[in-house]
C-alpha cells in the first residue's frame, strides 16, 4: 500500500493528517509481514500501529491485552470510528459470547481484543486457524517478563501461541523496557528478526516540578482548586493516605475518590469508570491505579509521597497528557519522606532486595534534590541524552535555582572525609561527617578521638541541615560515594580526590525554597482557543457520551474540541479538516457540534 493511501486511510478513519514518530515505519513493516517490536512512550500512539494495518489487511488482527476493564472502551472507540471490532472476556453473557463467536467465524470483524488466558483456552486456541488470523499484536508486552514491574503470569502462556499460528506476523508493543525486559519479550514471543523501533521517551508536553512538602493536603487542595476544569491523579504511598487526601479534597469541593487494592473490585471499577467519564475529577491512588488508566485527558499527576524509584515515577507521570495537550507533573518532596522510605526498606528481609531498593531510592532522592534539568535527568536514566537545555518545561529550567560559590564548603567537607578515613579504618556516614565538621561533642566522636582531627569544628558557619544539603550535592556530583548498605558510609571518589588536589572553583545550588508563585507557562502541545466555547462543546460531548454510555473522549478527544473552539468551522467541509474528525464521526456528530459552534458565534 502506498504512503499516500495509508495517509488518506488515516484521515478517513481516525481523522488525523500526520503520523506520530515511527508509526508509519512500524505500520509499513507490519504490512510487509515482518515481526515488529514497538517501544513508544505512553501517548506515543501505539494502538494505531496495529489498528491501521488491520483495516488494510484481509482477515483478523488479534490484539492481546491484559486489561479486561479497558477492552470495552477500546472497542467502543473503534466502533465510533466505524471500525468493526469486538472483544471477548468474562464480562459477557453466554448469549453475547456465542453471538460474537459466530461473527468471528463469519469474518465480520477486523480486530479482536482478548486476554491471554482466554486466548490460550484449549477450545479456543485449537480453533484459531479457522478465524483467518493475519496479525497478532501483543499490547503491554512487558507483562511477559518477570523483570518488568507489571509481570503477569498469564502472559507467560503466550510463549506457546506461535505454533498455533504458523506464518502469522507478530507485533509487540510496550512503553517500558529495560534491556532485560526487551530480551525476554523477544525470546518468549519468539519474535523473528524483529526490527525494534524505539521512539524518544521525552514527553515534550509534560512539565516536571518538585515542590517542598510542607502541609501537603492543603498544598494539593490549593493547587488543584486553581485548576478547576482539569482531571488528574494524586499518587500516595499508602492506602490510608489515598483516603485521607480524597476526603480533604472533597471537603474543599473537589470531586475526588480514593483507589487502592484494598477496595472492593466493584468500587474500584466504578471509580475508574467515573474518572474516565469526567464525573470524578481527581483519583487519589496507590500505584495499583496503573496501566489501566487510558484516560487521554489526565491534565496533572501529583506525587504526594516520594516514589520508590525513577522508573515507577516516570511511568506514573506518563499518565498525564496522553492526548498530547499539556500535562503537569508535581512531586512533593521533603527529606523526612526520604527517611521514612529508608525505614520501610530496612524492614525488608531479603538483603539483595534491600540493596536494590536503597540504590533506587538514592537515585530518586538525587533527582528530587538536584538543580539540573528534570527532563534531562529522567531521560538520562533511560540512557537517552537530552541536550536542549533549558528545556522550557521543568522547574529548574524555568526558575533556575540560586547558585553559590561552594569551593570552601566542598574543600572542608571532602577533606573531613579524607581525614576521617585516614584516622579510622572503618567508614562513617553522612551524619557523622557533619557532626565532626560542626564540632559536635557526641559520644562516638569522643570514643573514636575524632575531636582530635584537624577538620573537627571547621564548618560552624553552616547549620547541620545546610551541610546535609552540601553533602548530598557533592554525592550527586560524584565527588564522594555513598554505599547502599544499611549503615551507608561515605568515601571520596577518585574525582573527589583529584578535586581536593587541584581545588578548582566549585559552584553549588541552593536547596528548593517555597515561593508563592504558581507559575504556569504555555508548554508544547497547547492549543489556544476560546475557553468558554470549549466548555460548551464539552457539555455537548458529555450529553452525547451519556446517551451512548461511553466515555466522552470516545465521541471526540479534548484535542479535537480545542481545535474546534479555536478554528470555529462554519461548514461541514471545514469541520472535516479538524484533527480527530474521520468520516464516521463527521456523519454521526458533525451536525450537532457544528450547530453548537454556529449558535455560540451568533450569541456573541
Ligand atoms: P499509547 O497506547 O502509546 O499510550 P494511544 O494509542 O492510546 O497511545 O494514543 C494516544 C492518543 O494519541 C490517542 O488519543 C490517539 O487517538 C492519539 N493519536 C494516535 N496517533 C495519532 C496521530 N497520528 N495523530 C494524532 N493523534 C494520534
Ligand atoms: Zn528542564
XYZ file of C-alpha atoms and ligand atoms in Angstrom:
632
model
C 0.000 0.000 0.000
C 1.368 3.404 -0.935
C 2.170 6.096 1.604
C -0.451 8.372 0.167
C -3.206 5.814 0.506
C -2.147 4.992 4.073
C -2.330 8.689 4.891
C -5.750 9.020 3.389
C -6.956 5.971 5.312
C -5.595 7.600 8.484
C -7.574 10.748 7.815
C -10.698 8.968 6.659
C -10.920 6.601 9.613
C -9.278 8.388 12.519
C -9.288 11.958 11.300
C -5.538 12.534 11.671
C -3.477 14.002 8.887
C 0.018 13.113 10.082
C 1.632 10.131 11.738
C 3.328 10.317 15.099
C 7.035 9.428 15.132
C 7.704 5.857 13.963
C 4.042 4.948 13.442
C 4.469 4.950 9.686
C 7.611 2.794 9.765
C 6.036 0.315 12.161
C 2.917 0.063 10.033
C 4.915 -0.421 6.837
C 6.901 -3.264 8.418
C 3.768 -4.915 9.729
C 2.104 -4.732 6.341
C 5.200 -6.292 4.789
C 4.584 -9.299 7.040
C 7.517 -8.673 9.383
C 7.629 -9.124 13.129
C 7.895 -5.715 14.789
C 8.825 -4.532 18.255
C 7.496 -1.068 19.089
C 8.831 0.810 22.095
C 6.910 4.040 22.244
C 6.260 6.163 25.307
C 2.778 6.439 26.762
C 0.716 8.610 24.472
C 3.012 7.759 21.574
C 0.092 6.243 19.674
C 0.809 2.525 19.887
C -2.757 1.402 19.214
C -2.777 2.944 15.790
C 0.235 0.820 14.829
C -1.906 -2.303 14.716
C -5.298 -0.722 14.096
C -4.446 0.830 10.769
C -2.840 -2.304 9.261
C -5.849 -4.293 10.495
C -8.031 -2.158 8.261
C -5.844 -2.642 5.236
C -5.492 -6.390 5.570
C -7.796 -9.220 4.769
C -8.703 -11.250 7.847
C -8.471 -10.738 11.564
C -5.980 -8.973 13.846
C -5.875 -10.470 17.326
C -4.950 -7.905 19.976
C -3.749 -9.370 23.252
C -4.310 -7.070 26.177
C -4.065 -7.670 29.928
C -6.758 -5.183 30.771
C -10.234 -6.627 30.670
C -11.729 -3.433 32.069
C -10.320 -1.496 29.146
C -11.305 -3.699 26.242
C -14.822 -2.380 26.045
C -13.686 1.241 25.833
C -11.119 0.454 23.179
C -13.655 -1.422 21.101
C -16.261 1.310 21.620
C -13.687 3.803 20.393
C -13.011 1.796 17.249
C -16.692 1.292 16.566
C -17.281 5.030 16.929
C -14.795 5.459 14.091
C -16.634 2.828 12.071
C -14.130 0.012 12.548
C -15.630 -3.469 13.017
C -14.007 -4.631 16.240
C -15.024 -6.771 19.175
C -13.692 -8.279 22.388
C -14.121 -11.497 24.310
C -13.879 -11.640 28.080
C -15.574 -12.896 31.195
C -17.888 -9.891 31.482
C -20.012 -11.081 28.552
C -23.105 -13.255 28.875
C -23.124 -16.716 27.287
C -25.563 -15.494 24.652
C -23.438 -12.477 23.763
C -20.307 -14.609 23.616
C -21.969 -17.036 21.182
C -23.058 -14.167 19.003
C -19.523 -12.810 18.860
C -18.044 -16.233 18.110
C -20.423 -16.549 15.221
C -19.375 -13.137 13.930
C -15.723 -14.144 14.223
C -16.176 -17.338 12.225
C -18.024 -15.379 9.573
C -15.183 -12.895 9.327
C -17.266 -9.918 10.384
C -14.543 -8.286 12.477
C -11.210 -6.692 11.688
C -9.960 -6.690 15.277
C -10.469 -8.973 18.252
C -9.329 -7.851 21.719
C -8.712 -10.719 24.080
C -6.856 -11.519 27.310
C -4.087 -14.119 27.074
C -5.694 -16.667 29.408
C -8.852 -16.599 27.325
C -6.992 -16.890 24.042
C -4.996 -19.861 25.295
C -8.036 -21.883 26.393
C -7.659 -25.235 24.601
C -11.072 -24.992 22.915
C -10.186 -21.567 21.557
C -6.561 -21.745 20.604
C -7.126 -25.007 18.692
C -9.725 -23.366 16.520
C -7.725 -20.220 15.817
C -6.772 -21.383 12.313
C -10.450 -21.177 11.349
C -10.540 -17.459 12.164
C -8.238 -16.315 9.371
C -5.858 -14.576 11.777
C -3.422 -12.384 9.838
C -1.727 -10.446 12.623
C -1.096 -10.851 16.342
C -0.498 -7.700 18.377
C 0.737 -8.107 21.947
C -0.036 -4.903 23.811
C 1.723 -4.132 27.117
C 4.236 -6.765 26.090
C 6.446 -6.115 29.143
C 3.858 -8.041 31.207
C 5.529 -11.205 29.920
C 8.769 -10.502 31.780
C 9.446 -11.149 35.420
C 11.983 -8.338 35.241
C 9.320 -5.780 34.448
C 7.188 -4.092 37.070
C 3.884 -5.462 35.771
C 4.657 -9.143 35.393
C 1.525 -11.178 34.688
C 1.882 -14.947 34.858
C -0.927 -15.406 32.325
C 1.212 -13.581 29.753
C 3.748 -16.371 30.004
C 1.306 -18.702 28.268
C 1.798 -16.660 25.117
C 5.111 -18.440 24.663
C 3.000 -21.405 23.472
C 0.962 -19.452 20.941
C 3.256 -19.222 17.960
C 2.984 -22.845 16.772
C -0.799 -22.448 16.601
C -0.452 -19.616 14.115
C 2.372 -20.513 11.768
C 3.385 -17.724 9.448
C 1.338 -15.036 11.177
C 3.399 -11.887 11.892
C 3.652 -10.557 15.428
C 3.786 -7.065 16.780
C 4.900 -6.463 20.384
C 4.205 -3.064 21.950
C 5.226 -1.511 25.224
C 6.124 1.781 26.871
C 8.556 0.198 29.298
C 11.523 -1.823 28.562
C 14.869 -2.098 30.108
C 17.316 -4.260 28.177
C 16.435 -7.293 30.217
C 12.703 -6.945 29.653
C 13.335 -6.403 25.971
C 15.270 -9.626 25.664
C 12.535 -11.512 27.472
C 9.907 -10.153 25.114
C 11.865 -11.108 22.007
C 12.688 -14.594 23.327
C 9.399 -15.542 24.892
C 7.291 -14.317 21.988
C 9.811 -15.857 19.585
C 9.947 -12.675 17.534
C 11.701 -13.360 14.239
C 14.342 -10.858 13.222
C 12.050 -8.219 14.583
C 13.001 -4.641 13.923
C 12.944 -2.770 17.174
C 11.537 0.736 16.873
C 12.364 2.941 19.828
C 10.970 6.432 19.987
C 12.370 9.064 22.282
C 10.941 8.772 25.767
C 10.816 12.517 26.068
C 7.300 13.800 26.669
C 7.519 17.363 25.380
C 4.017 18.267 26.548
C 4.715 17.413 30.209
C 6.131 19.835 32.796
C 8.026 18.483 35.788
C 8.179 20.237 39.121
C 9.312 19.453 42.629
C 7.656 21.351 45.452
C 8.884 21.360 49.063
C 6.388 19.289 51.042
C 5.074 21.303 53.953
C 1.351 20.976 54.595
C 0.796 18.522 51.768
C -3.000 18.101 51.865
C -3.535 21.831 51.884
C -0.894 22.404 49.236
C -2.516 19.862 46.941
C -6.016 21.146 47.545
C -4.973 24.705 46.752
C -3.068 23.633 43.685
C -5.982 21.579 42.331
C -8.536 24.274 43.080
C -6.555 26.645 40.917
C -7.243 24.265 38.012
C -10.997 23.932 38.291
C -11.635 22.289 34.932
C -8.925 19.674 34.964
C -8.760 15.986 35.814
C -5.776 14.375 37.464
C -4.279 11.704 39.660
C -2.712 12.099 43.102
C -0.377 9.189 43.822
C 0.095 8.355 47.501
C 2.245 5.815 49.250
C -0.350 4.169 51.474
C -3.991 3.206 51.231
C -4.733 5.303 54.275
C -3.228 8.408 52.681
C -5.281 7.968 49.490
C -8.429 8.012 51.608
C -7.350 10.947 53.748
C -6.312 13.052 50.753
C -9.515 12.245 48.856
C -11.508 13.277 51.925
C -9.564 16.523 52.215
C -10.141 17.322 48.544
C -13.847 16.529 48.813
C -14.171 18.783 51.822
C -12.693 21.510 49.653
C -15.300 20.902 46.935
C -13.235 18.785 44.548
C -14.877 15.599 43.237
C -12.223 13.103 44.363
C -12.199 9.390 45.182
C -9.594 7.018 46.601
C -8.350 4.000 44.665
C -6.277 1.152 46.095
C -6.057 -2.616 46.058
C -7.860 -2.915 49.395
C -11.122 -1.608 47.970
C -13.893 -3.819 46.683
C -13.339 -4.548 42.963
C -16.793 -3.201 42.138
C -15.986 0.070 43.889
C -12.663 0.315 42.100
C -14.293 -0.296 38.759
C -16.906 2.343 39.426
C -14.255 4.882 40.392
C -12.237 4.148 37.278
C -15.332 4.409 35.113
C -16.477 7.679 36.582
C -12.993 9.100 36.209
C -12.957 8.058 32.547
C -16.304 9.724 32.119
C -15.100 13.001 33.713
C -17.542 12.565 36.621
C -14.781 12.308 39.180
C -12.143 14.949 38.779
C -9.345 13.510 40.873
C -8.392 9.973 41.844
C -6.146 9.640 44.898
C -4.456 6.347 44.300
C -1.720 3.964 45.206
C 0.359 2.568 42.368
C -2.405 -0.040 41.963
C -4.042 2.575 39.721
C -1.790 1.891 36.844
C -1.710 0.560 33.346
C -5.488 0.630 33.125
C -5.574 4.411 33.125
C -6.097 5.070 29.453
C -7.870 8.350 30.055
C -6.381 10.672 27.459
C -7.128 13.955 29.224
C -5.363 13.454 32.554
C -4.033 17.007 32.952
C -1.909 16.510 36.061
C -0.205 13.837 38.108
C 0.737 14.741 41.655
C 3.127 12.631 43.705
C 2.063 13.230 47.264
C 4.856 10.992 48.573
C 8.310 10.202 47.299
C 8.145 7.386 44.708
C 10.289 4.309 45.283
C 12.187 4.547 42.037
C 12.581 6.638 38.912
C 11.136 4.055 36.577
C 7.847 3.956 38.504
C 7.806 7.733 38.788
C 8.307 8.146 35.049
C 5.520 5.666 34.246
C 3.150 7.348 36.671
C 3.843 10.882 35.456
C 3.472 9.500 31.940
C -0.240 9.048 32.502
C -0.655 12.796 32.142
C -1.185 14.287 28.711
C -1.691 11.135 26.661
C -3.687 13.231 24.202
C -0.699 15.488 23.524
C -2.158 18.527 25.316
C -0.097 19.950 28.198
C 0.183 17.942 31.397
C 1.712 18.925 34.727
C 3.697 16.608 36.978
C 4.249 17.700 40.549
C 6.258 15.907 43.200
C 6.020 16.949 46.842
C 9.370 16.344 48.451
C 10.786 16.552 51.938
C 13.829 14.868 53.376
C 11.599 13.477 56.129
C 9.895 11.442 53.392
C 13.228 10.104 52.256
C 13.982 8.966 55.786
C 10.573 7.293 56.071
C 11.151 5.436 52.802
C 14.513 4.255 54.011
C 12.910 2.890 57.148
C 10.492 0.854 55.001
C 13.419 -0.606 53.148
C 15.080 -1.653 56.399
C 12.006 -3.739 57.173
C 12.554 -5.896 54.102
C 14.099 -9.280 54.741
C 15.939 -10.107 51.535
C 19.353 -8.366 51.599
C 19.661 -8.258 47.809
C 16.242 -6.678 47.500
C 17.219 -4.187 50.178
C 20.366 -3.237 48.338
C 18.493 -2.638 45.088
C 15.757 -0.656 46.840
C 18.307 1.550 48.595
C 20.076 2.248 45.355
C 16.820 3.096 43.584
C 15.723 5.342 46.437
C 19.032 7.150 46.334
C 18.589 7.861 42.625
C 15.093 9.140 43.327
C 16.342 11.474 46.064
C 19.100 12.745 43.808
C 16.541 13.504 41.155
C 14.343 15.385 43.617
C 17.164 17.437 45.111
C 19.137 18.156 42.010
C 19.233 21.597 40.439
C 19.640 20.092 36.966
C 17.027 19.892 34.223
C 14.452 17.276 35.291
C 13.758 16.186 31.751
C 17.423 15.626 31.046
C 17.815 13.693 34.325
C 14.838 11.447 33.586
C 15.937 10.712 30.054
C 19.475 10.116 31.203
C 18.110 7.425 33.492
C 16.748 5.666 30.405
C 20.027 6.050 28.581
C 18.879 8.908 26.378
C 20.786 12.168 26.019
C 18.713 15.309 26.123
C 20.691 18.421 25.383
C 18.231 21.193 24.526
C 18.602 22.774 27.923
C 16.844 24.856 29.230
C 14.020 22.519 28.307
C 11.278 25.056 28.978
C 9.252 22.514 30.905
C 10.751 21.893 34.338
C 11.172 23.923 37.499
C 14.949 24.011 37.310
C 14.902 25.344 33.753
C 12.030 27.774 34.276
C 13.207 29.195 37.595
C 16.865 28.254 37.893
C 17.896 27.699 41.474
C 20.209 30.141 43.140
C 23.849 29.052 42.949
C 26.737 29.976 45.211
C 30.474 29.580 45.373
C 30.878 26.285 47.197
C 34.647 25.951 46.868
C 35.353 26.454 50.540
C 32.474 24.280 51.722
C 33.446 21.451 49.388
C 37.044 21.674 50.498
C 36.071 21.387 54.150
C 33.624 18.604 53.551
C 35.816 16.475 51.331
C 38.934 16.907 53.436
C 36.954 15.944 56.502
C 36.052 12.648 54.832
C 39.687 12.223 53.862
C 40.919 12.804 57.425
C 38.283 10.507 58.870
C 39.375 7.765 56.506
C 42.984 8.263 57.485
C 42.179 8.192 61.176
C 39.883 5.155 61.263
C 39.921 2.038 59.191
C 36.136 1.912 59.113
C 33.827 4.144 57.087
C 31.397 6.630 58.609
C 28.096 8.004 57.383
C 26.994 11.455 56.259
C 25.646 12.400 59.697
C 28.881 11.600 61.421
C 30.900 13.627 58.934
C 28.627 16.577 59.575
C 28.895 16.184 63.344
C 32.687 16.305 63.040
C 32.660 19.353 60.750
C 30.296 21.264 63.009
C 32.260 20.240 66.107
C 29.571 18.241 67.893
C 30.540 16.516 71.114
C 28.895 13.152 70.599
C 29.837 10.004 72.457
C 31.146 8.388 69.248
C 33.296 11.375 68.369
C 34.951 11.210 71.761
C 35.310 7.436 71.759
C 36.947 7.441 68.325
C 39.010 10.537 69.028
C 37.548 12.388 66.051
C 37.664 15.616 68.053
C 41.408 15.460 67.612
C 41.219 15.760 63.819
C 42.285 18.993 62.134
C 38.880 19.176 60.446
C 36.968 18.997 63.717
C 34.674 22.013 64.063
C 35.933 23.797 60.936
C 32.444 24.268 59.451
C 30.473 26.121 62.079
C 29.396 28.739 59.556
C 26.762 26.349 58.169
C 23.956 24.642 60.037
C 23.691 20.882 60.043
C 20.873 20.886 57.547
C 22.903 23.110 55.243
C 25.759 20.654 55.476
C 23.323 17.861 54.691
C 22.406 19.644 51.501
C 26.001 20.412 50.610
C 26.997 16.814 51.293
C 24.200 15.382 49.213
C 25.036 17.647 46.320
C 28.680 16.563 46.437
C 27.446 12.967 46.351
C 25.266 13.752 43.334
C 28.209 15.409 41.655
C 30.209 12.243 42.153
C 32.895 13.707 44.443
C 32.030 11.264 47.154
C 30.398 7.896 47.087
C 27.683 6.637 49.363
C 27.247 2.910 49.776
C 23.807 1.340 49.578
C 24.275 -0.683 52.761
C 22.071 -0.364 55.797
C 24.576 1.876 57.543
C 25.636 3.714 54.439
C 29.138 5.122 54.578
C 30.842 7.895 52.665
C 34.088 7.736 50.782
C 35.978 10.038 48.463
C 35.742 9.087 44.819
C 38.739 9.438 42.567
C 37.147 12.628 41.200
C 36.811 13.937 44.748
C 40.421 13.106 45.447
C 41.558 14.814 42.252
C 39.477 17.884 43.062
C 40.955 18.157 46.548
C 44.408 18.268 44.971
C 43.542 20.761 42.221
C 40.944 22.854 44.068
C 39.169 24.355 41.108
C 36.344 26.758 41.948
C 33.097 24.866 42.504
C 29.501 26.052 42.275
C 26.771 24.609 44.446
C 22.997 25.025 44.303
C 20.771 26.407 46.999
C 18.037 23.975 48.001
C 14.437 24.333 46.927
C 12.515 27.021 48.677
C 8.786 27.504 48.620
C 7.544 30.534 46.858
C 4.005 31.705 46.474
C 4.165 31.956 42.713
C 2.270 29.219 40.936
C 3.921 29.709 37.600
C 2.056 28.328 34.645
C 3.626 28.722 31.310
C 2.475 27.734 27.904
C 4.075 24.490 27.002
C 4.324 22.449 23.873
C 1.085 20.858 22.764
C -1.128 23.651 23.943
C -3.941 24.761 21.635
C -5.034 28.294 22.366
C -8.793 28.609 21.995
C -11.824 30.296 23.463
C -12.244 28.583 26.830
C -15.945 29.358 27.063
C -16.692 27.736 23.741
C -14.513 24.797 24.735
C -16.610 24.430 27.911
C -19.835 24.452 25.887
C -18.526 21.845 23.495
C -17.548 19.682 26.437
C -21.082 19.874 27.797
C -22.474 18.781 24.451
C -19.953 15.958 24.284
C -20.910 14.812 27.757
C -24.585 14.604 26.764
C -23.794 12.598 23.631
C -21.482 10.297 25.590
C -24.004 9.694 28.352
C -26.684 8.825 25.784
C -24.373 6.167 24.401
C -22.933 5.140 27.766
C -19.338 5.657 26.643
C -16.550 7.902 27.990
C -16.621 11.393 26.437
C -13.263 11.019 24.680
C -14.777 8.294 22.526
C -17.012 10.910 20.910
C -14.073 13.313 20.370
C -10.872 13.816 22.357
C -10.184 17.181 24.028
C -7.706 17.979 21.269
C -10.492 17.933 18.704
C -12.751 20.121 20.843
C -9.951 22.642 21.390
C -9.242 22.785 17.665
C -12.956 23.257 17.067
C -13.106 26.076 19.626
C -10.053 27.687 18.016
C -10.968 27.389 14.347
C -14.746 27.649 14.721
C -15.673 25.992 11.417
C -18.682 27.326 9.571
C -19.468 24.309 7.389
C -19.190 20.533 7.447
C -16.366 20.773 4.910
C -14.379 22.946 7.298
C -15.381 20.695 10.172
C -13.931 17.667 8.386
C -10.492 19.328 8.414
C -10.295 19.321 12.224
C -7.835 16.738 13.645
C -9.668 13.727 15.038
C -12.636 14.042 12.706
C -12.893 10.984 10.494
C -15.710 10.169 8.078
C -17.824 8.234 10.516
C -17.661 10.800 13.295
C -18.335 13.607 10.854
C -21.538 11.831 9.902
C -22.567 10.965 13.427
C -21.615 14.083 15.355
C -20.657 16.772 12.844
C -24.076 18.409 12.638
C -24.532 18.617 16.417
C -21.133 20.197 17.063
C -21.353 22.494 14.069
C -24.723 23.755 15.324
C -23.186 24.412 18.748
C -20.354 26.448 17.208
C -22.693 28.400 14.955
C -25.109 29.159 17.774
C -22.266 30.277 20.004
C -20.989 32.633 17.331
C -24.481 34.064 16.854
C -24.755 34.826 20.566
C -21.574 36.845 20.667
P -0.274 4.670 23.764
O -1.022 3.359 23.777
O 1.016 4.605 23.009
O -0.136 5.273 25.106
P -2.571 5.563 22.340
O -2.578 4.566 21.276
O -3.558 5.411 23.464
O -1.118 5.708 22.951
O -2.714 7.005 21.691
C -2.679 8.164 22.475
C -3.541 9.244 21.850
O -2.929 9.721 20.662
C -4.912 8.750 21.458
O -5.853 9.721 21.877
C -4.831 8.648 19.937
O -6.081 8.852 19.342
C -3.856 9.749 19.593
N -3.134 9.505 18.335
C -2.583 8.356 17.919
N -1.978 8.508 16.725
C -2.152 9.801 16.377
C -1.768 10.597 15.244
N -1.072 10.077 14.235
N -2.124 11.891 15.244
C -2.826 12.425 16.268
N -3.222 11.735 17.337
C -2.898 10.443 17.414
Zn 14.429 21.308 32.178
